[in-house]
Amino acid sequence: MEKFDILFQTCLILGFALPCLNLIAGFFDGLDGVSDLNFDGDGGLANTFFSFNFMCFMLAVGIFGILGKVLLGQISLVLVFLIATGSGIFGYFAMYRWVFLPLSRNRKEVESHDFQDLIGKYGTLILQITEEHCGTIQTTDSTGAAITYMASATEEELQKHNYCMPLGMEVKIVGVLEEKRCCYVEEIGGKEEWLV
């Protein structure tokens, strides 16, 4: 029984610690997208019976571990494994279906956002633009939430400001470079333009 207790304890710890580490510290970001590891329609195995997502799998492992630990010694070992495995599989598919899929659909909608819609929007530089370096502009999305984008300026605009557009400057997006997700900005003409 002690071996099974160690197995369930390990599954419990791994199942909940790894997702928490990823959430808190971006633990898997440097490991080529382990947390986004998927074998579904986007992962190259379209129309497969079993869609795989690493974080959903870790939830299943955690459920398996906690139920195994709680039920061990209460009922027969075979029933412990059946209940823990069945619950883990159910937890996996529930999270995949009702959490992961809706979030991945929303992510695709955000990524497919037409970058051209930013032209004409106003914002504030939160990182200065120089001749050598791009800056950052903060503006708002359609819901009013603050969003930031990389920002640059034309040679003419930079000359007007001695090759340094300082942070805090109110600017207007006049063009975009979709491949680099970069906005071209210019200083707004005056307060009357900002209020339009």
PDB file of C-alpha atoms in Angstrom:
ATOM      1  CA  MET A   1       0.000   0.000   0.000  1.00  0.00           C
ATOM      2  CA  GLU A   2       2.872   2.355   0.693  1.00  0.00           C
ATOM      3  CA  LYS A   3       3.982   2.216  -2.981  1.00  0.00           C
ATOM      4  CA  PHE A   4       0.517   3.251  -4.113  1.00  0.00           C
ATOM      5  CA  ASP A   5       0.407   6.018  -1.514  1.00  0.00           C
ATOM      6  CA  ILE A   6       3.676   7.391  -2.945  1.00  0.00           C
ATOM      7  CA  LEU A   7       2.274   7.093  -6.510  1.00  0.00           C
ATOM      8  CA  PHE A   8      -0.903   9.010  -5.620  1.00  0.00           C
ATOM      9  CA  GLN A   9       1.065  11.602  -3.618  1.00  0.00           C
ATOM     10  CA  THR A  10       3.419  12.203  -6.563  1.00  0.00           C
ATOM     11  CA  CYS A  11       0.517  12.537  -9.012  1.00  0.00           C
ATOM     12  CA  LEU A  12      -1.233  14.947  -6.664  1.00  0.00           C
ATOM     13  CA  ILE A  13       1.835  17.158  -6.301  1.00  0.00           C
ATOM     14  CA  LEU A  14       2.746  17.129 -10.002  1.00  0.00           C
ATOM     15  CA  GLY A  15      -0.847  17.602 -11.126  1.00  0.00           C
ATOM     16  CA  PHE A  16      -1.286  20.819  -9.225  1.00  0.00           C
ATOM     17  CA  ALA A  17       2.255  22.145  -8.715  1.00  0.00           C
ATOM     18  CA  LEU A  18       3.275  22.293 -12.391  1.00  0.00           C
ATOM     19  CA  PRO A  19       0.222  24.313 -13.529  1.00  0.00           C
ATOM     20  CA  CYS A  20       0.646  26.625 -10.516  1.00  0.00           C
ATOM     21  CA  LEU A  21       4.324  27.160 -11.332  1.00  0.00           C
ATOM     22  CA  ASN A  22       3.369  27.925 -14.904  1.00  0.00           C
ATOM     23  CA  LEU A  23       0.653  30.360 -13.834  1.00  0.00           C
ATOM     24  CA  ILE A  24       2.782  32.178 -11.269  1.00  0.00           C
ATOM     25  CA  ALA A  25       6.196  32.243 -12.895  1.00  0.00           C
ATOM     26  CA  GLY A  26       5.683  31.295 -16.540  1.00  0.00           C
ATOM     27  CA  PHE A  27       7.755  28.202 -15.723  1.00  0.00           C
ATOM     28  CA  PHE A  28       7.213  26.534 -19.113  1.00  0.00           C
ATOM     29  CA  ASP A  29       7.599  29.638 -21.282  1.00  0.00           C
ATOM     30  CA  GLY A  30      11.266  28.904 -21.898  1.00  0.00           C
ATOM     31  CA  LEU A  31      10.585  25.273 -22.803  1.00  0.00           C
ATOM     32  CA  ASP A  32       9.212  25.885 -26.310  1.00  0.00           C
ATOM     33  CA  GLY A  33       5.578  26.110 -25.304  1.00  0.00           C
ATOM     34  CA  VAL A  34       5.194  22.974 -23.178  1.00  0.00           C
ATOM     35  CA  SER A  35       2.178  24.532 -21.467  1.00  0.00           C
ATOM     36  CA  ASP A  36       0.580  25.063 -24.887  1.00  0.00           C
ATOM     37  CA  LEU A  37       1.405  21.537 -26.051  1.00  0.00           C
ATOM     38  CA  ASN A  38      -1.641  20.431 -28.018  1.00  0.00           C
ATOM     39  CA  PHE A  39      -2.446  17.644 -30.415  1.00  0.00           C
ATOM     40  CA  ASP A  40      -5.735  18.933 -31.706  1.00  0.00           C
ATOM     41  CA  GLY A  41      -6.834  20.679 -34.896  1.00  0.00           C
ATOM     42  CA  ASP A  42      -4.086  23.284 -34.486  1.00  0.00           C
ATOM     43  CA  GLY A  43      -1.423  20.825 -33.385  1.00  0.00           C
ATOM     44  CA  GLY A  44      -1.210  18.951 -36.670  1.00  0.00           C
ATOM     45  CA  LEU A  45      -3.296  15.902 -35.805  1.00  0.00           C
ATOM     46  CA  ALA A  46      -6.640  17.297 -36.925  1.00  0.00           C
ATOM     47  CA  ASN A  47      -9.746  15.179 -36.423  1.00  0.00           C
ATOM     48  CA  THR A  48      -8.071  12.783 -34.012  1.00  0.00           C
ATOM     49  CA  PHE A  49     -10.232  10.940 -31.508  1.00  0.00           C
ATOM     50  CA  PHE A  50      -8.182  12.054 -28.527  1.00  0.00           C
ATOM     51  CA  SER A  51      -7.185  15.725 -28.369  1.00  0.00           C
ATOM     52  CA  PHE A  52      -4.247  16.351 -26.052  1.00  0.00           C
ATOM     53  CA  ASN A  53      -3.484  19.457 -24.004  1.00  0.00           C
ATOM     54  CA  PHE A  54      -0.689  19.396 -21.429  1.00  0.00           C
ATOM     55  CA  MET A  55      -2.425  21.535 -18.784  1.00  0.00           C
ATOM     56  CA  CYS A  56      -5.646  19.507 -19.036  1.00  0.00           C
ATOM     57  CA  PHE A  57      -3.527  16.375 -18.665  1.00  0.00           C
ATOM     58  CA  MET A  58      -1.904  17.776 -15.520  1.00  0.00           C
ATOM     59  CA  LEU A  59      -5.387  18.402 -14.071  1.00  0.00           C
ATOM     60  CA  ALA A  60      -6.294  14.768 -14.787  1.00  0.00           C
ATOM     61  CA  VAL A  61      -3.105  13.610 -13.061  1.00  0.00           C
ATOM     62  CA  GLY A  62      -3.948  15.783 -10.039  1.00  0.00           C
ATOM     63  CA  ILE A  63      -7.504  14.439  -9.832  1.00  0.00           C
ATOM     64  CA  PHE A  64      -6.160  10.889 -10.112  1.00  0.00           C
ATOM     65  CA  GLY A  65      -3.705  11.597  -7.288  1.00  0.00           C
ATOM     66  CA  ILE A  66      -6.138  13.243  -4.884  1.00  0.00           C
ATOM     67  CA  LEU A  67      -8.884  10.647  -5.304  1.00  0.00           C
ATOM     68  CA  GLY A  68      -6.379   7.819  -5.072  1.00  0.00           C
ATOM     69  CA  LYS A  69      -4.924   9.276  -1.878  1.00  0.00           C
ATOM     70  CA  VAL A  70      -8.348   9.821  -0.291  1.00  0.00           C
ATOM     71  CA  LEU A  71      -9.793   6.419  -1.271  1.00  0.00           C
ATOM     72  CA  LEU A  72      -6.683   4.316  -0.622  1.00  0.00           C
ATOM     73  CA  GLY A  73      -7.420   1.994   2.288  1.00  0.00           C
ATOM     74  CA  GLN A  74     -11.134   2.837   2.231  1.00  0.00           C
ATOM     75  CA  ILE A  75     -12.117   0.462  -0.589  1.00  0.00           C
ATOM     76  CA  SER A  76     -10.399  -2.200  -2.682  1.00  0.00           C
ATOM     77  CA  LEU A  77      -7.339  -1.172  -4.683  1.00  0.00           C
ATOM     78  CA  VAL A  78      -9.002  -2.059  -8.009  1.00  0.00           C
ATOM     79  CA  LEU A  79     -11.954   0.253  -7.240  1.00  0.00           C
ATOM     80  CA  VAL A  80      -9.558   3.011  -6.157  1.00  0.00           C
ATOM     81  CA  PHE A  81      -7.788   2.832  -9.525  1.00  0.00           C
ATOM     82  CA  LEU A  82     -11.063   2.659 -11.490  1.00  0.00           C
ATOM     83  CA  ILE A  83     -12.625   5.626  -9.680  1.00  0.00           C
ATOM     84  CA  ALA A  84      -9.441   7.732  -9.720  1.00  0.00           C
ATOM     85  CA  THR A  85      -8.737   6.983 -13.399  1.00  0.00           C
ATOM     86  CA  GLY A  86     -12.347   7.542 -14.463  1.00  0.00           C
ATOM     87  CA  SER A  87     -12.551  10.823 -12.556  1.00  0.00           C
ATOM     88  CA  GLY A  88      -9.233  11.988 -13.982  1.00  0.00           C
ATOM     89  CA  ILE A  89     -10.393  11.247 -17.535  1.00  0.00           C
ATOM     90  CA  PHE A  90     -13.708  13.003 -16.883  1.00  0.00           C
ATOM     91  CA  GLY A  91     -11.868  16.022 -15.423  1.00  0.00           C
ATOM     92  CA  TYR A  92      -9.583  16.132 -18.463  1.00  0.00           C
ATOM     93  CA  PHE A  93     -12.411  16.150 -20.984  1.00  0.00           C
ATOM     94  CA  ALA A  94     -14.522  18.582 -18.933  1.00  0.00           C
ATOM     95  CA  MET A  95     -11.663  21.091 -18.701  1.00  0.00           C
ATOM     96  CA  TYR A  96     -10.767  20.598 -22.363  1.00  0.00           C
ATOM     97  CA  ARG A  97     -14.353  21.032 -23.547  1.00  0.00           C
ATOM     98  CA  TRP A  98     -15.584  23.842 -21.283  1.00  0.00           C
ATOM     99  CA  VAL A  99     -12.394  25.768 -20.513  1.00  0.00           C
ATOM    100  CA  PHE A 100      -9.631  25.147 -23.038  1.00  0.00           C
ATOM    101  CA  LEU A 101     -11.688  25.141 -26.267  1.00  0.00           C
ATOM    102  CA  PRO A 102     -13.588  28.385 -25.498  1.00  0.00           C
ATOM    103  CA  LEU A 103     -10.336  30.104 -24.471  1.00  0.00           C
ATOM    104  CA  SER A 104      -8.517  28.933 -27.591  1.00  0.00           C
ATOM    105  CA  ARG A 105     -11.396  30.206 -29.767  1.00  0.00           C
ATOM    106  CA  ASN A 106     -11.175  33.601 -28.029  1.00  0.00           C
ATOM    107  CA  ARG A 107      -7.389  33.627 -28.515  1.00  0.00           C
ATOM    108  CA  LYS A 108      -7.809  33.060 -32.261  1.00  0.00           C
ATOM    109  CA  GLU A 109     -10.330  35.909 -32.432  1.00  0.00           C
ATOM    110  CA  VAL A 110      -7.924  38.255 -30.634  1.00  0.00           C
ATOM    111  CA  GLU A 111      -5.003  37.196 -32.846  1.00  0.00           C
ATOM    112  CA  SER A 112      -7.081  37.631 -35.995  1.00  0.00           C
ATOM    113  CA  HIS A 113      -8.028  41.143 -34.873  1.00  0.00           C
ATOM    114  CA  ASP A 114      -7.600  43.418 -37.861  1.00  0.00           C
ATOM    115  CA  PHE A 115      -4.489  45.394 -37.023  1.00  0.00           C
ATOM    116  CA  GLN A 116      -5.540  48.023 -39.571  1.00  0.00           C
ATOM    117  CA  ASP A 117      -8.372  49.047 -37.195  1.00  0.00           C
ATOM    118  CA  LEU A 118      -5.761  50.743 -34.999  1.00  0.00           C
ATOM    119  CA  ILE A 119      -5.113  53.463 -37.577  1.00  0.00           C
ATOM    120  CA  GLY A 120      -6.598  56.710 -36.316  1.00  0.00           C
ATOM    121  CA  LYS A 121      -6.649  55.697 -32.640  1.00  0.00           C
ATOM    122  CA  TYR A 122      -5.045  57.924 -30.035  1.00  0.00           C
ATOM    123  CA  GLY A 123      -2.710  56.865 -27.271  1.00  0.00           C
ATOM    124  CA  THR A 124       0.206  57.732 -25.040  1.00  0.00           C
ATOM    125  CA  LEU A 125       3.840  56.752 -25.403  1.00  0.00           C
ATOM    126  CA  ILE A 126       4.873  54.710 -22.380  1.00  0.00           C
ATOM    127  CA  LEU A 127       8.350  54.034 -23.769  1.00  0.00           C
ATOM    128  CA  GLN A 128      10.169  56.708 -25.776  1.00  0.00           C
ATOM    129  CA  ILE A 129      10.874  56.320 -29.474  1.00  0.00           C
ATOM    130  CA  THR A 130      14.399  57.061 -30.659  1.00  0.00           C
ATOM    131  CA  GLU A 131      16.200  56.660 -33.951  1.00  0.00           C
ATOM    132  CA  GLU A 132      17.782  53.409 -32.720  1.00  0.00           C
ATOM    133  CA  HIS A 133      14.876  51.923 -30.734  1.00  0.00           C
ATOM    134  CA  CYS A 134      11.144  51.442 -31.038  1.00  0.00           C
ATOM    135  CA  GLY A 135       8.927  52.632 -28.246  1.00  0.00           C
ATOM    136  CA  THR A 136       5.605  51.473 -26.849  1.00  0.00           C
ATOM    137  CA  ILE A 137       2.180  53.056 -27.197  1.00  0.00           C
ATOM    138  CA  GLN A 138      -0.695  52.494 -24.805  1.00  0.00           C
ATOM    139  CA  THR A 139      -4.182  52.801 -26.231  1.00  0.00           C
ATOM    140  CA  THR A 140      -7.546  51.147 -25.539  1.00  0.00           C
ATOM    141  CA  ASP A 141      -9.295  48.231 -27.215  1.00  0.00           C
ATOM    142  CA  SER A 142     -12.980  48.078 -28.150  1.00  0.00           C
ATOM    143  CA  THR A 143     -13.932  47.251 -24.540  1.00  0.00           C
ATOM    144  CA  GLY A 144     -11.976  50.192 -23.111  1.00  0.00           C
ATOM    145  CA  ALA A 145      -9.194  48.029 -21.664  1.00  0.00           C
ATOM    146  CA  ALA A 146      -5.649  49.400 -21.901  1.00  0.00           C
ATOM    147  CA  ILE A 147      -3.457  47.613 -24.456  1.00  0.00           C
ATOM    148  CA  THR A 148       0.091  48.263 -25.601  1.00  0.00           C
ATOM    149  CA  TYR A 149       1.835  47.909 -28.933  1.00  0.00           C
ATOM    150  CA  MET A 150       5.329  48.442 -30.226  1.00  0.00           C
ATOM    151  CA  ALA A 151       5.572  51.915 -31.755  1.00  0.00           C
ATOM    152  CA  SER A 152       7.839  53.635 -34.228  1.00  0.00           C
ATOM    153  CA  ALA A 153       7.832  56.881 -36.157  1.00  0.00           C
ATOM    154  CA  THR A 154       8.814  58.041 -39.607  1.00  0.00           C
ATOM    155  CA  GLU A 155      12.127  59.792 -40.179  1.00  0.00           C
ATOM    156  CA  GLU A 156      10.260  63.110 -40.629  1.00  0.00           C
ATOM    157  CA  GLU A 157       8.405  62.758 -37.335  1.00  0.00           C
ATOM    158  CA  LEU A 158      11.590  61.856 -35.479  1.00  0.00           C
ATOM    159  CA  GLN A 159      13.387  64.908 -36.950  1.00  0.00           C
ATOM    160  CA  LYS A 160      10.637  67.168 -35.584  1.00  0.00           C
ATOM    161  CA  HIS A 161      11.485  65.902 -32.096  1.00  0.00           C
ATOM    162  CA  ASN A 162      15.290  65.781 -32.367  1.00  0.00           C
ATOM    163  CA  TYR A 163      15.188  62.000 -32.844  1.00  0.00           C
ATOM    164  CA  CYS A 164      13.540  61.323 -29.477  1.00  0.00           C
ATOM    165  CA  MET A 165       9.788  61.197 -28.885  1.00  0.00           C
ATOM    166  CA  PRO A 166       9.541  61.171 -25.044  1.00  0.00           C
ATOM    167  CA  LEU A 167       7.313  59.015 -22.919  1.00  0.00           C
ATOM    168  CA  GLY A 168       4.039  60.642 -21.976  1.00  0.00           C
ATOM    169  CA  MET A 169       3.646  62.198 -25.439  1.00  0.00           C
ATOM    170  CA  GLU A 170       0.088  62.019 -26.782  1.00  0.00           C
ATOM    171  CA  VAL A 171       0.168  60.425 -30.232  1.00  0.00           C
ATOM    172  CA  LYS A 172      -2.064  59.202 -33.029  1.00  0.00           C
ATOM    173  CA  ILE A 173      -1.546  55.916 -34.887  1.00  0.00           C
ATOM    174  CA  VAL A 174      -1.074  56.756 -38.564  1.00  0.00           C
ATOM    175  CA  GLY A 175       0.059  53.393 -39.912  1.00  0.00           C
ATOM    176  CA  VAL A 176       0.778  49.814 -38.960  1.00  0.00           C
ATOM    177  CA  LEU A 177       3.231  47.100 -39.873  1.00  0.00           C
ATOM    178  CA  GLU A 178       1.219  43.916 -39.276  1.00  0.00           C
ATOM    179  CA  GLU A 179       4.117  41.461 -39.609  1.00  0.00           C
ATOM    180  CA  LYS A 180       5.934  43.088 -36.681  1.00  0.00           C
ATOM    181  CA  ARG A 181       2.761  44.165 -34.817  1.00  0.00           C
ATOM    182  CA  CYS A 182       4.157  47.697 -34.833  1.00  0.00           C
ATOM    183  CA  CYS A 183       2.296  51.015 -35.034  1.00  0.00           C
ATOM    184  CA  TYR A 184       3.618  54.153 -36.710  1.00  0.00           C
ATOM    185  CA  VAL A 185       2.693  57.200 -34.660  1.00  0.00           C
ATOM    186  CA  GLU A 186       2.878  60.951 -34.835  1.00  0.00           C
ATOM    187  CA  GLU A 187       2.328  63.614 -32.206  1.00  0.00           C
ATOM    188  CA  ILE A 188      -1.226  64.871 -32.177  1.00  0.00           C
ATOM    189  CA  GLY A 189      -1.675  68.398 -33.448  1.00  0.00           C
ATOM    190  CA  GLY A 190      -3.205  69.900 -30.347  1.00  0.00           C
ATOM    191  CA  LYS A 191      -5.879  69.496 -27.708  1.00  0.00           C
ATOM    192  CA  GLU A 192      -8.693  69.988 -30.209  1.00  0.00           C
ATOM    193  CA  GLU A 193      -7.480  66.968 -32.194  1.00  0.00           C
ATOM    194  CA  TRP A 194      -7.289  64.841 -29.019  1.00  0.00           C
ATOM    195  CA  LEU A 195     -10.911  65.662 -28.160  1.00  0.00           C
ATOM    196  CA  VAL A 196     -12.265  64.601 -31.586  1.00  0.00           C
TER     197      VAL A 196
END
